[in-house]
């Protein structure tokens, strides 16, 4: 078993099949002469699914040890949360709180980072972004949004 | 002399104080992101794209181009001083450059890198200027079948030049193509893969996808291990190389430039391949190959010249055909589109100031880089001491602001987060992200030309074979792919890329 490539094959099969089935059943495929919106995606999906099968078949026949190295779950969550937090708060809370939250979340991703250090880093980043993007480049955003009544 | 008058036009456009300023800003930023880990030129340019909207077209392209080749320079500084290549194309530089630094010859190593890069940049600029107009003439005769064939060749080349399994990389390209199709089908107005979300009607935002895959995924990779970033030298003394050194590096720099210029034109990561090829060549023809890996100055000069020349000539397909050779060029095309310029062979005639100004600015940018990098090396060394714990939250904040400001659309931030996770998973499963991004950009173009070609030929696929240019391009594409599958080459390919990790 080659776990890594088995997982790779799974990614390809899921992508290929979901896009393929959507193109085949949900769209007009048309003909080679008059290609519908579904034609090209269907061809690509078949290719992806085919490669997924090939990679998967090869993966079950060989034996490869698998020792993956991952970033700590805390880091992954903190990093991914950062842009999502920004997206959720930029309209409502405004630029300053949104950048602050994003930076705090990201700063907490470092291994063993303590909250007060993260807060200091985030404050510095926010001040920097305010200077560069708002005052320097004139980004058209509200500094504080309607949620905090400003 | 058209060539001279064109270059003169370009110089007069590039030498305005305003454009010099932005060329400087670009090269400065490029050096910065080249030196800093966890952020590369792709993510930086993606983030800055919205800001360039307020600049004139030539100024914005000059600045963005500066970031690109500035990053190649900055990457070599970290490769030499701390054995951590800032960019993958300077991985080879680390082999001998770091050894030189450990022997107390950091100064000559940095100077050799900077001087041979400058030399290569100068020659490559002339090469681009000379080659672009004739290629543009040929490109003007291109119809849909030729464009389709050319893009297939570009994608095939990106597959071969990527590291890792050929089959998996083909799958990556296809995945990129299909992601590129998300949104409204321009021919019929049908919604494709939008999951009923109005935000996806215009397709996935390229900047969000690029920043997610290259920015976020890279940060996650860097957080896996606590990298010790200790510079072997705190102060660089004796920058200027001896006469002996200069004599030794001249020929390698020339060969590196030639290799880089030729390989850079190939779509799909020519600069990286060029530096590896140059290193291999220098080692092979050296009378003392055993010195390589132990601080041979030729091993720094050749690859540095090659990657810089390659970075420069990779503008050729973008400028003459409107077809990007790598994700950075795709962003440059994005910048043109934002400015209302349709990329393609007509740019040279319809926008001569932009076209020649950009080419001329490359030479100016290379000059500025020597000025920036040699005297200010102390500043860059000090920058290496910025802790990563401060750096990556800042990168994420910039990225979020940058992605949001493209369309003032919060949905793009969720796309960025999603592609960050996806990019990280792909990296763990040893998929190559760069060909996927190339596919993503080419997806709509490729489909459009395929459809048009088939309509012209009344559904006869022989149209691609009957026309000489398209047939040639497709044959070359097939040959390129076939080469990758030949066991012997596949093995060598593995060896070449092993050193990159």
XYZ file of C-alpha atoms in Angstrom:
651
model
C 0.000 0.000 0.000
C 1.123 3.471 -0.813
C -1.045 5.597 1.462
C 0.117 8.910 0.036
C -0.774 8.035 -3.534
C -3.967 6.324 -2.461
C -5.031 9.615 -0.901
C -3.858 11.456 -4.028
C -5.989 9.121 -6.138
C -8.956 9.787 -3.875
C -8.573 13.549 -4.341
C -8.506 13.072 -8.122
C -11.470 10.682 -8.161
C -13.614 12.977 -6.021
C -12.767 16.013 -8.146
C -13.098 14.187 -11.457
C -16.386 12.515 -10.591
C -18.054 15.546 -9.042
C -17.144 17.845 -11.903
C -17.806 15.121 -14.476
C -21.239 14.189 -13.205
C -22.225 17.855 -12.910
C -21.164 18.519 -16.504
C -22.866 15.422 -17.855
C -26.174 15.698 -16.042
C -26.390 19.390 -15.280
C -25.202 20.947 -18.522
C -25.632 20.784 -22.240
C -22.696 18.741 -23.511
C -23.350 19.303 -27.212
C -21.232 17.799 -29.976
C -17.691 18.274 -31.184
C -18.979 20.734 -33.786
C -21.158 22.745 -31.436
C -19.643 22.288 -28.036
C -21.991 22.998 -25.180
C -20.898 24.350 -21.826
C -20.459 20.817 -20.528
C -18.225 19.431 -23.291
C -14.755 20.601 -22.292
C -15.293 20.109 -18.533
C -16.544 16.590 -19.220
C -13.418 15.740 -21.241
C -11.204 17.107 -18.459
C -13.157 15.255 -15.770
C -12.746 11.981 -17.614
C -9.010 12.622 -17.834
C -8.770 13.444 -14.117
C -10.845 10.403 -13.135
C -8.758 8.179 -15.394
C -5.501 9.381 -13.869
C -7.055 9.007 -10.414
C -7.815 5.358 -11.191
C -4.320 4.730 -12.555
C -2.629 6.335 -9.561
C -4.915 4.406 -7.185
C -4.338 1.044 -8.883
C -0.596 1.518 -8.748
C -0.806 2.603 -5.122
C -2.444 -0.649 -3.966
C 0.156 -2.819 -5.703
C 3.296 -1.277 -4.244
C 4.371 -0.881 -0.667
C 5.713 2.470 0.408
C 6.112 3.637 4.000
C 4.244 6.799 4.831
C 5.571 9.213 7.418
C 3.899 12.513 6.786
C 4.882 15.639 8.630
C 2.070 18.024 9.401
C 1.866 21.472 10.825
C 0.243 21.323 14.298
C -3.573 21.376 14.133
C -3.593 24.575 16.165
C -1.417 26.290 13.550
C -3.565 25.114 10.662
C -6.788 26.253 12.333
C -5.332 29.631 13.333
C -3.921 30.298 9.852
C -7.066 29.316 7.983
C -9.261 31.239 10.416
C -7.354 34.463 9.718
C -8.726 35.315 6.233
C -12.160 33.958 7.173
C -12.288 36.278 10.194
C -11.281 39.149 7.951
C -14.065 38.318 5.519
C -16.671 38.085 8.261
C -15.751 41.343 9.999
C -14.456 43.800 7.377
C -17.947 45.037 6.492
C -19.432 45.021 9.965
C -16.572 45.944 12.261
C -14.438 47.883 9.818
C -10.789 47.837 8.767
C -9.017 48.287 12.113
C -10.794 45.536 14.091
C -10.753 43.197 11.092
C -7.000 43.485 10.590
C -6.420 43.172 14.326
C -8.459 39.964 14.563
C -6.801 38.516 11.470
C -3.336 39.259 12.786
C -4.083 37.898 16.290
C -5.459 34.693 14.840
C -2.445 34.288 12.556
C 0.037 35.196 15.293
C -1.392 32.486 17.549
C -0.397 29.913 14.939
C 3.248 29.993 15.979
C 4.212 27.105 18.187
C 3.845 28.008 21.876
C 2.882 31.611 21.153
C 1.497 33.339 24.243
C -1.640 35.511 23.821
C -0.120 38.743 25.088
C 2.844 38.488 22.711
C 0.463 37.702 19.866
C -1.569 40.778 20.783
C 1.508 42.999 20.698
C 2.542 41.629 17.299
C -1.008 42.076 15.994
C -1.208 45.663 17.215
C 2.028 46.531 15.483
C 0.844 44.900 12.257
C -2.480 46.740 12.434
C -0.725 50.075 12.883
C 1.528 49.265 9.935
C -1.375 48.223 7.680
C -3.309 51.334 8.661
C -0.374 53.516 7.668
C 0.380 51.688 4.426
C -3.029 50.754 3.058
C -5.338 53.421 4.454
C -3.172 56.522 4.651
C -0.523 55.527 2.111
C -2.520 53.885 -0.645
C -5.916 55.363 0.132
C -7.773 52.065 0.269
C -11.498 52.889 0.306
C -12.586 51.173 3.524
C -14.288 52.246 6.745
C -11.936 52.210 9.709
C -14.741 51.248 12.101
C -17.959 49.695 10.853
C -21.640 49.876 11.729
C -21.536 46.989 14.235
C -19.679 49.114 16.743
C -21.844 52.099 16.076
C -19.273 54.455 14.622
C 17.306 50.652 -37.435
C 14.007 49.626 -35.927
C 15.711 47.847 -33.098
C 17.571 50.955 -31.931
C 14.620 53.306 -32.301
C 12.381 50.855 -30.449
C 14.824 50.594 -27.602
C 15.174 54.365 -27.559
C 11.416 54.696 -27.315
C 11.443 52.191 -24.472
C 14.241 53.959 -22.633
C 12.553 57.311 -22.932
C 9.404 55.778 -21.435
C 11.214 53.888 -18.696
C 13.535 56.729 -17.739
C 10.882 59.165 -16.562
C 11.431 59.882 -12.850
C 8.033 58.438 -12.027
C 8.716 55.136 -13.756
C 12.229 54.911 -12.314
C 10.697 55.391 -8.884
C 8.235 52.548 -9.378
C 10.874 50.354 -10.963
C 12.882 50.965 -7.805
C 9.897 50.226 -5.564
C 9.296 47.001 -7.480
C 12.891 45.783 -7.295
C 13.061 46.766 -3.614
C 9.885 44.839 -2.820
C 11.097 41.953 -4.933
C 14.401 41.769 -3.090
C 12.480 41.929 0.170
C 10.173 39.022 -0.613
C 13.064 37.132 -2.152
C 14.969 37.433 1.115
C 12.003 36.721 3.370
C 10.741 33.153 3.602
C 7.114 32.180 3.270
C 6.301 34.704 0.611
C 7.323 34.652 -3.000
C 6.852 36.872 -6.026
C 3.615 35.139 -7.059
C 1.774 35.925 -3.854
C 3.264 39.419 -3.658
C 2.273 40.380 -7.171
C -1.169 38.901 -6.598
C -1.605 41.049 -3.513
C -0.374 44.214 -5.173
C -2.437 43.754 -8.319
C -5.420 45.758 -7.050
C -3.172 48.631 -6.002
C -1.708 48.982 -9.494
C -5.114 50.017 -10.759
C -4.352 53.609 -9.840
C -1.090 53.614 -11.816
C -0.684 53.975 -15.565
C -0.406 50.662 -17.454
C 3.336 50.911 -18.137
C 4.151 52.029 -14.608
C 2.229 49.174 -13.059
C 3.786 46.543 -15.328
C 7.260 47.991 -14.750
C 6.766 47.727 -11.014
C 5.339 44.205 -11.121
C 8.148 43.029 -13.392
C 10.623 44.550 -10.939
C 9.152 42.437 -8.153
C 9.619 39.323 -10.237
C 13.274 39.674 -11.136
C 14.043 41.385 -7.839
C 12.886 38.238 -6.083
C 15.334 36.162 -8.105
C 18.113 38.386 -6.759
C 16.927 38.408 -3.171
C 16.524 34.653 -3.201
C 20.208 34.201 -3.905
C 21.221 36.362 -0.931
C 19.562 34.037 1.554
C 20.840 31.030 -0.361
C 24.417 32.240 0.119
C 24.178 33.592 3.640
C 21.968 31.060 5.408
C 21.743 28.158 3.002
C 17.992 28.739 2.608
C 17.092 29.619 -0.954
C 14.380 32.267 -0.839
C 13.153 31.158 -4.256
C 13.348 27.697 -5.762
C 15.435 28.977 -8.667
C 18.266 29.893 -6.315
C 18.388 26.436 -4.746
C 21.509 25.675 -6.765
C 23.212 28.846 -5.622
C 23.063 27.550 -2.071
C 25.254 24.550 -2.958
C 28.453 26.497 -3.506
C 27.460 29.943 -2.305
C 26.876 28.824 1.265
C 30.159 26.935 1.296
C 31.928 30.079 0.147
C 30.239 32.030 2.938
C 31.409 29.491 5.503
C 34.941 29.892 4.237
C 34.687 33.624 4.832
C 34.154 34.427 1.164
C 30.545 35.598 1.456
C 31.459 38.918 -0.131
C 32.855 37.518 -3.374
C 29.983 35.009 -3.543
C 27.388 37.785 -3.268
C 29.283 39.924 -5.735
C 29.612 37.037 -8.178
C 25.862 36.428 -7.919
C 24.997 40.097 -8.377
C 27.447 40.795 -11.188
C 26.626 37.721 -13.218
C 22.920 38.383 -12.721
C 23.391 41.927 -13.954
C 25.408 40.726 -16.919
C 22.778 38.110 -17.762
C 19.984 40.611 -17.312
C 21.601 43.024 -19.719
C 22.133 40.437 -22.435
C 18.690 38.930 -21.928
C 17.044 42.339 -22.254
C 18.652 42.764 -25.661
C 17.613 39.222 -26.518
C 13.991 39.957 -25.602
C 14.062 43.200 -27.575
C 15.491 41.455 -30.629
C 13.273 38.402 -30.515
C 9.949 39.962 -29.612
C 9.115 41.783 -32.877
C 9.667 38.848 -35.281
C 7.750 36.538 -32.962
C 4.970 39.073 -32.805
C 4.785 39.045 -36.613
C 4.435 35.279 -36.650
C 1.887 35.420 -33.866
C -0.310 37.792 -35.820
C -0.961 34.974 -38.300
C -2.163 32.686 -35.546
C -5.733 31.451 -35.722
C -7.624 29.518 -33.094
C -6.061 26.131 -33.907
C -2.561 27.601 -33.504
C -3.422 29.270 -30.219
C -4.900 26.049 -28.946
C -1.825 24.073 -29.995
C 0.495 26.643 -28.456
C -1.277 26.502 -25.116
C -1.199 22.714 -25.177
C 2.552 22.951 -25.746
C 2.874 25.383 -22.844
C 0.958 23.105 -20.531
C 2.940 20.062 -21.683
C 6.186 21.906 -20.991
C 4.997 22.904 -17.528
C 4.282 19.237 -16.813
C 7.741 18.120 -17.852
C 9.535 20.929 -16.062
C 7.690 20.326 -12.812
C 9.105 17.917 -10.276
C 7.239 14.794 -9.254
C 5.078 12.274 -11.075
C 4.232 13.172 -14.680
C 0.794 11.588 -14.447
C -0.103 13.462 -11.278
C 1.080 16.722 -12.807
C -1.122 16.184 -15.861
C -4.009 15.702 -13.459
C -3.031 18.965 -11.737
C -3.069 20.845 -15.046
C -6.514 19.417 -15.862
C -7.760 20.355 -12.439
C -6.482 23.878 -12.941
C -8.200 24.055 -16.338
C -11.502 22.920 -14.871
C -11.279 25.375 -11.947
C -10.678 28.063 -14.545
C -14.017 27.209 -16.165
C -16.066 27.928 -13.048
C -18.500 30.759 -13.701
C -20.543 31.941 -16.644
C -19.910 30.211 -19.965
C -19.234 33.082 -22.363
C -20.757 31.303 -25.359
C -24.091 30.308 -23.908
C -24.391 32.261 -20.670
C -24.890 29.018 -18.772
C -23.685 28.871 -15.156
C -21.019 26.277 -14.554
C -20.062 24.797 -11.180
C -21.224 27.892 -9.326
C -23.132 25.870 -6.699
C -25.857 28.483 -7.008
C -23.641 31.238 -5.594
C -23.926 34.545 -7.377
C -20.364 35.422 -6.281
C -19.033 32.651 -8.516
C -20.730 33.912 -11.673
C -17.520 35.713 -12.654
C -15.445 32.665 -11.837
C -13.031 31.979 -9.037
C -10.938 35.032 -8.286
C -7.445 34.365 -9.599
C -5.751 36.440 -6.909
C -7.562 34.541 -4.163
C -6.615 31.194 -5.683
C -2.975 32.219 -6.187
C -2.565 33.667 -2.700
C -4.244 30.611 -1.181
C -2.154 28.053 -3.008
C 1.168 29.865 -2.900
C 0.833 32.070 0.183
C -1.161 30.195 2.794
C 0.006 26.720 1.868
C 3.611 27.924 2.017
C 3.147 29.413 5.493
C 1.644 26.140 6.695
C 4.624 24.254 5.317
C 7.000 26.596 7.107
C 5.154 26.091 10.386
C 5.822 22.351 10.340
C 9.338 22.730 11.599
C 11.021 25.484 13.497
C 13.667 26.485 11.013
C 16.847 27.831 12.488
C 17.723 30.878 10.467
C 21.206 31.734 11.507
C 23.360 33.758 9.196
C 26.910 32.470 9.096
C 28.108 36.010 8.640
C 26.896 38.945 10.626
C 28.874 41.426 8.606
C 29.959 41.009 5.048
C 33.425 42.361 4.488
C 35.501 42.496 1.316
C 32.669 42.567 -1.161
C 34.646 43.106 -4.297
C 35.872 39.918 -5.937
C 39.527 39.675 -6.864
C 40.704 39.985 -10.464
C 41.250 36.247 -10.352
C 37.598 35.691 -9.342
C 36.349 37.965 -12.082
C 38.313 36.033 -14.648
C 36.941 32.741 -13.338
C 33.314 33.806 -13.427
C 33.264 35.459 -16.831
C 32.898 32.336 -18.975
C 30.394 30.592 -16.655
C 28.276 33.748 -16.605
C 28.269 33.830 -20.438
C 27.281 30.172 -20.698
C 24.663 30.601 -17.980
C 23.185 33.562 -19.825
C 22.925 31.605 -23.071
C 21.331 28.609 -21.373
C 18.968 30.754 -19.347
C 17.861 32.867 -22.298
C 17.013 29.790 -24.332
C 15.289 27.824 -21.566
C 13.434 30.840 -20.224
C 11.391 31.125 -23.403
C 9.968 27.661 -22.717
C 6.750 27.936 -20.805
C 6.509 26.341 -17.411
C 9.333 27.248 -15.085
C 12.336 27.827 -17.331
C 14.301 29.811 -14.749
C 14.504 26.917 -12.307
C 15.517 24.427 -14.950
C 18.062 26.875 -16.357
C 19.897 27.216 -13.060
C 20.109 23.451 -12.609
C 21.238 22.948 -16.193
C 23.904 25.619 -15.842
C 25.267 24.086 -12.649
C 25.436 20.663 -14.263
C 27.181 22.134 -17.304
C 29.779 24.028 -15.279
C 30.545 20.975 -13.210
C 30.893 18.853 -16.305
C 33.285 21.091 -18.217
C 35.297 22.179 -15.190
C 38.879 20.936 -14.961
C 38.388 20.571 -11.239
C 34.848 19.248 -10.783
C 35.689 18.081 -7.253
C 35.645 21.724 -6.099
C 31.921 21.959 -6.839
C 29.826 21.774 -3.701
C 32.807 22.970 -1.686
C 32.725 26.621 -2.618
C 33.446 26.916 -6.343
C 32.680 30.462 -7.476
C 31.721 29.187 -10.953
C 28.912 27.229 -9.289
C 27.470 30.518 -8.101
C 28.047 32.647 -11.187
C 26.694 30.253 -13.834
C 23.347 29.363 -12.231
C 22.741 32.933 -11.083
C 23.262 34.215 -14.619
C 21.032 31.435 -15.933
C 18.098 32.037 -13.611
C 18.157 35.762 -14.143
C 18.319 35.435 -17.915
C 15.532 32.852 -17.745
C 13.360 35.123 -15.632
C 13.845 37.850 -18.197
C 13.140 35.829 -21.331
C 10.057 34.239 -19.781
C 8.418 37.562 -20.654
C 8.670 36.668 -24.346
C 5.633 34.368 -24.644
C 3.600 36.784 -22.540
C 4.557 39.848 -24.538
C 4.344 38.366 -28.005
C 1.485 35.901 -27.677
C -0.384 36.880 -24.551
C 0.255 33.367 -23.273
C 1.771 33.184 -19.796
C 4.868 31.031 -19.268
C 4.403 30.788 -15.512
C 1.994 31.944 -12.802
C 3.807 35.276 -12.425
C 3.311 36.019 -16.118
C -0.334 35.065 -15.717
C -0.586 37.779 -13.085
C 1.086 40.247 -15.431
C -1.594 39.422 -17.981
C -4.151 39.946 -15.255
C -2.635 43.375 -14.608
C -2.940 44.234 -18.315
C -6.560 43.151 -18.405
C -7.326 45.250 -15.318
C -5.866 48.207 -17.222
C -8.120 47.504 -20.194
C -5.379 46.170 -22.477
C -6.126 42.982 -24.378
C -2.993 40.834 -24.190
C -1.711 39.351 -27.413
C 0.546 40.026 -30.372
C -1.140 43.337 -31.099
C 0.215 44.864 -27.880
C 3.568 45.619 -29.547
C 1.929 47.763 -32.212
C -1.017 49.193 -30.299
C 0.906 49.940 -27.094
C 4.498 50.547 -28.191
C 5.308 52.701 -25.169
C 4.111 50.014 -22.794
C 5.791 47.207 -24.701
C 9.219 48.798 -25.152
C 9.060 50.664 -21.872
C 8.654 47.373 -20.045
C 11.567 45.794 -21.899
C 13.829 48.791 -21.279
C 12.809 48.920 -17.630
C 14.189 45.421 -17.154
C 17.677 46.685 -17.828
C 17.208 49.652 -15.528
C 15.787 47.342 -12.899
C 18.804 45.079 -13.143
C 21.078 48.057 -12.656
C 19.076 49.198 -9.647
C 19.358 45.698 -8.212
C 23.137 45.797 -8.251
C 22.987 49.137 -6.460
C 20.437 47.801 -3.981
C 22.137 44.527 -3.306
C 25.822 45.212 -3.048
C 26.117 48.345 -0.918
C 22.976 47.633 1.080
C 23.787 44.022 1.774
C 24.109 44.775 5.491
C 20.486 45.843 5.587
C 19.333 42.592 4.007
C 21.457 40.593 6.413
C 19.772 42.356 9.297
C 16.343 41.623 7.796
C 17.086 37.934 8.044
C 16.889 38.294 11.797
C 13.190 39.268 11.728
C 11.514 36.385 13.559
C 9.104 34.308 11.534
C 6.489 34.636 14.310
C 6.186 38.319 13.380
C 6.557 37.826 9.682
C 3.801 35.416 8.783
C 0.944 37.162 10.653
C 1.922 40.275 8.717
C 1.903 38.343 5.449
C -1.565 36.984 6.240
C -2.874 40.442 7.094
C -1.461 41.880 3.831
C -2.843 38.956 1.875
C -6.320 39.360 3.355
C -6.372 43.096 2.655
C -4.987 42.520 -0.839
C -7.488 39.839 -1.789
C -10.389 41.833 -0.391
C -9.438 44.993 -2.243
C -9.558 43.315 -5.679
C -13.361 43.368 -5.821
C -14.343 44.430 -2.285
C -15.857 40.975 -2.111
C -15.744 39.046 1.161
C -16.439 35.767 -0.642
C -12.966 35.933 -2.172
C -11.466 35.597 1.306
C -13.285 32.297 1.822
C -12.033 31.140 -1.571
C -8.517 32.071 -0.458
C -8.875 30.102 2.796
C -10.308 27.096 0.963
C -7.519 27.062 -1.597
C -5.003 27.463 1.213
C -6.191 24.185 2.728
C -6.452 22.550 -0.674
C -2.958 23.715 -1.619
C -1.541 22.324 1.614
C -3.232 18.951 1.074
C -1.913 18.871 -2.487
C 1.598 19.668 -1.281
C 1.420 16.845 1.269
C 0.327 14.437 -1.466
C 3.197 15.607 -3.658
C 1.177 17.360 -6.304
C 2.785 20.333 -8.036
C 0.838 23.562 -7.571
C 2.464 25.714 -10.276
C 1.119 23.791 -13.324
C -2.330 23.875 -11.761
C -2.256 27.650 -11.582
C -1.061 27.828 -15.180
C -3.995 25.613 -16.154
C -6.325 27.802 -14.146
C -5.324 30.859 -16.155
C -5.361 29.141 -19.513
C -8.633 27.240 -18.955
C -11.090 29.723 -20.461
C -8.697 30.691 -23.296
C -8.021 27.082 -24.188
C -11.715 26.207 -24.301
C -12.552 29.301 -26.303
C -9.995 28.509 -29.002
C -10.902 24.827 -29.055
C -14.543 25.688 -29.639
C -13.741 28.253 -32.292
C -11.375 25.919 -34.110
C -13.977 23.189 -34.171
C -16.637 25.555 -35.441
C -14.350 26.799 -38.230
C -13.554 23.238 -39.303
C -17.188 22.080 -39.054
C -16.344 19.659 -36.282
C -13.365 18.087 -37.982
C -10.537 17.591 -35.445
C -8.086 17.239 -38.353
C -7.937 21.036 -38.416
C -5.194 20.870 -35.791
C -3.109 18.555 -37.943
C -3.744 20.075 -41.357
C -2.400 23.491 -40.495
C 1.399 23.417 -40.439
C 2.056 25.672 -37.435
C -0.499 24.023 -35.202
C 0.607 20.548 -36.325
C 4.235 21.377 -35.514
C 3.344 22.771 -32.101
C 1.264 19.722 -31.243
C 3.977 17.331 -32.389
C 6.483 19.164 -30.197
C 4.028 18.979 -27.285
C 3.629 15.224 -27.782
C 7.383 14.779 -28.045
C 7.941 16.785 -24.870
C 5.464 14.630 -22.974
C 6.861 11.434 -24.457
C 10.343 12.428 -23.333
C 9.150 12.737 -19.778
C 7.944 9.145 -19.856
C 11.202 7.664 -21.156
C 12.557 5.806 -18.116
C 16.122 7.090 -18.422
C 15.049 10.724 -18.598
C 12.499 10.194 -15.864
C 15.318 8.988 -13.641
C 17.535 11.964 -14.460
C 14.615 14.279 -13.876
C 14.243 12.841 -10.427
C 17.907 13.438 -9.685
C 17.765 17.022 -10.857
C 14.838 17.852 -8.640
C 16.030 15.933 -5.618
C 18.513 18.683 -4.840
C 15.722 21.191 -4.801
C 14.176 19.924 -1.579
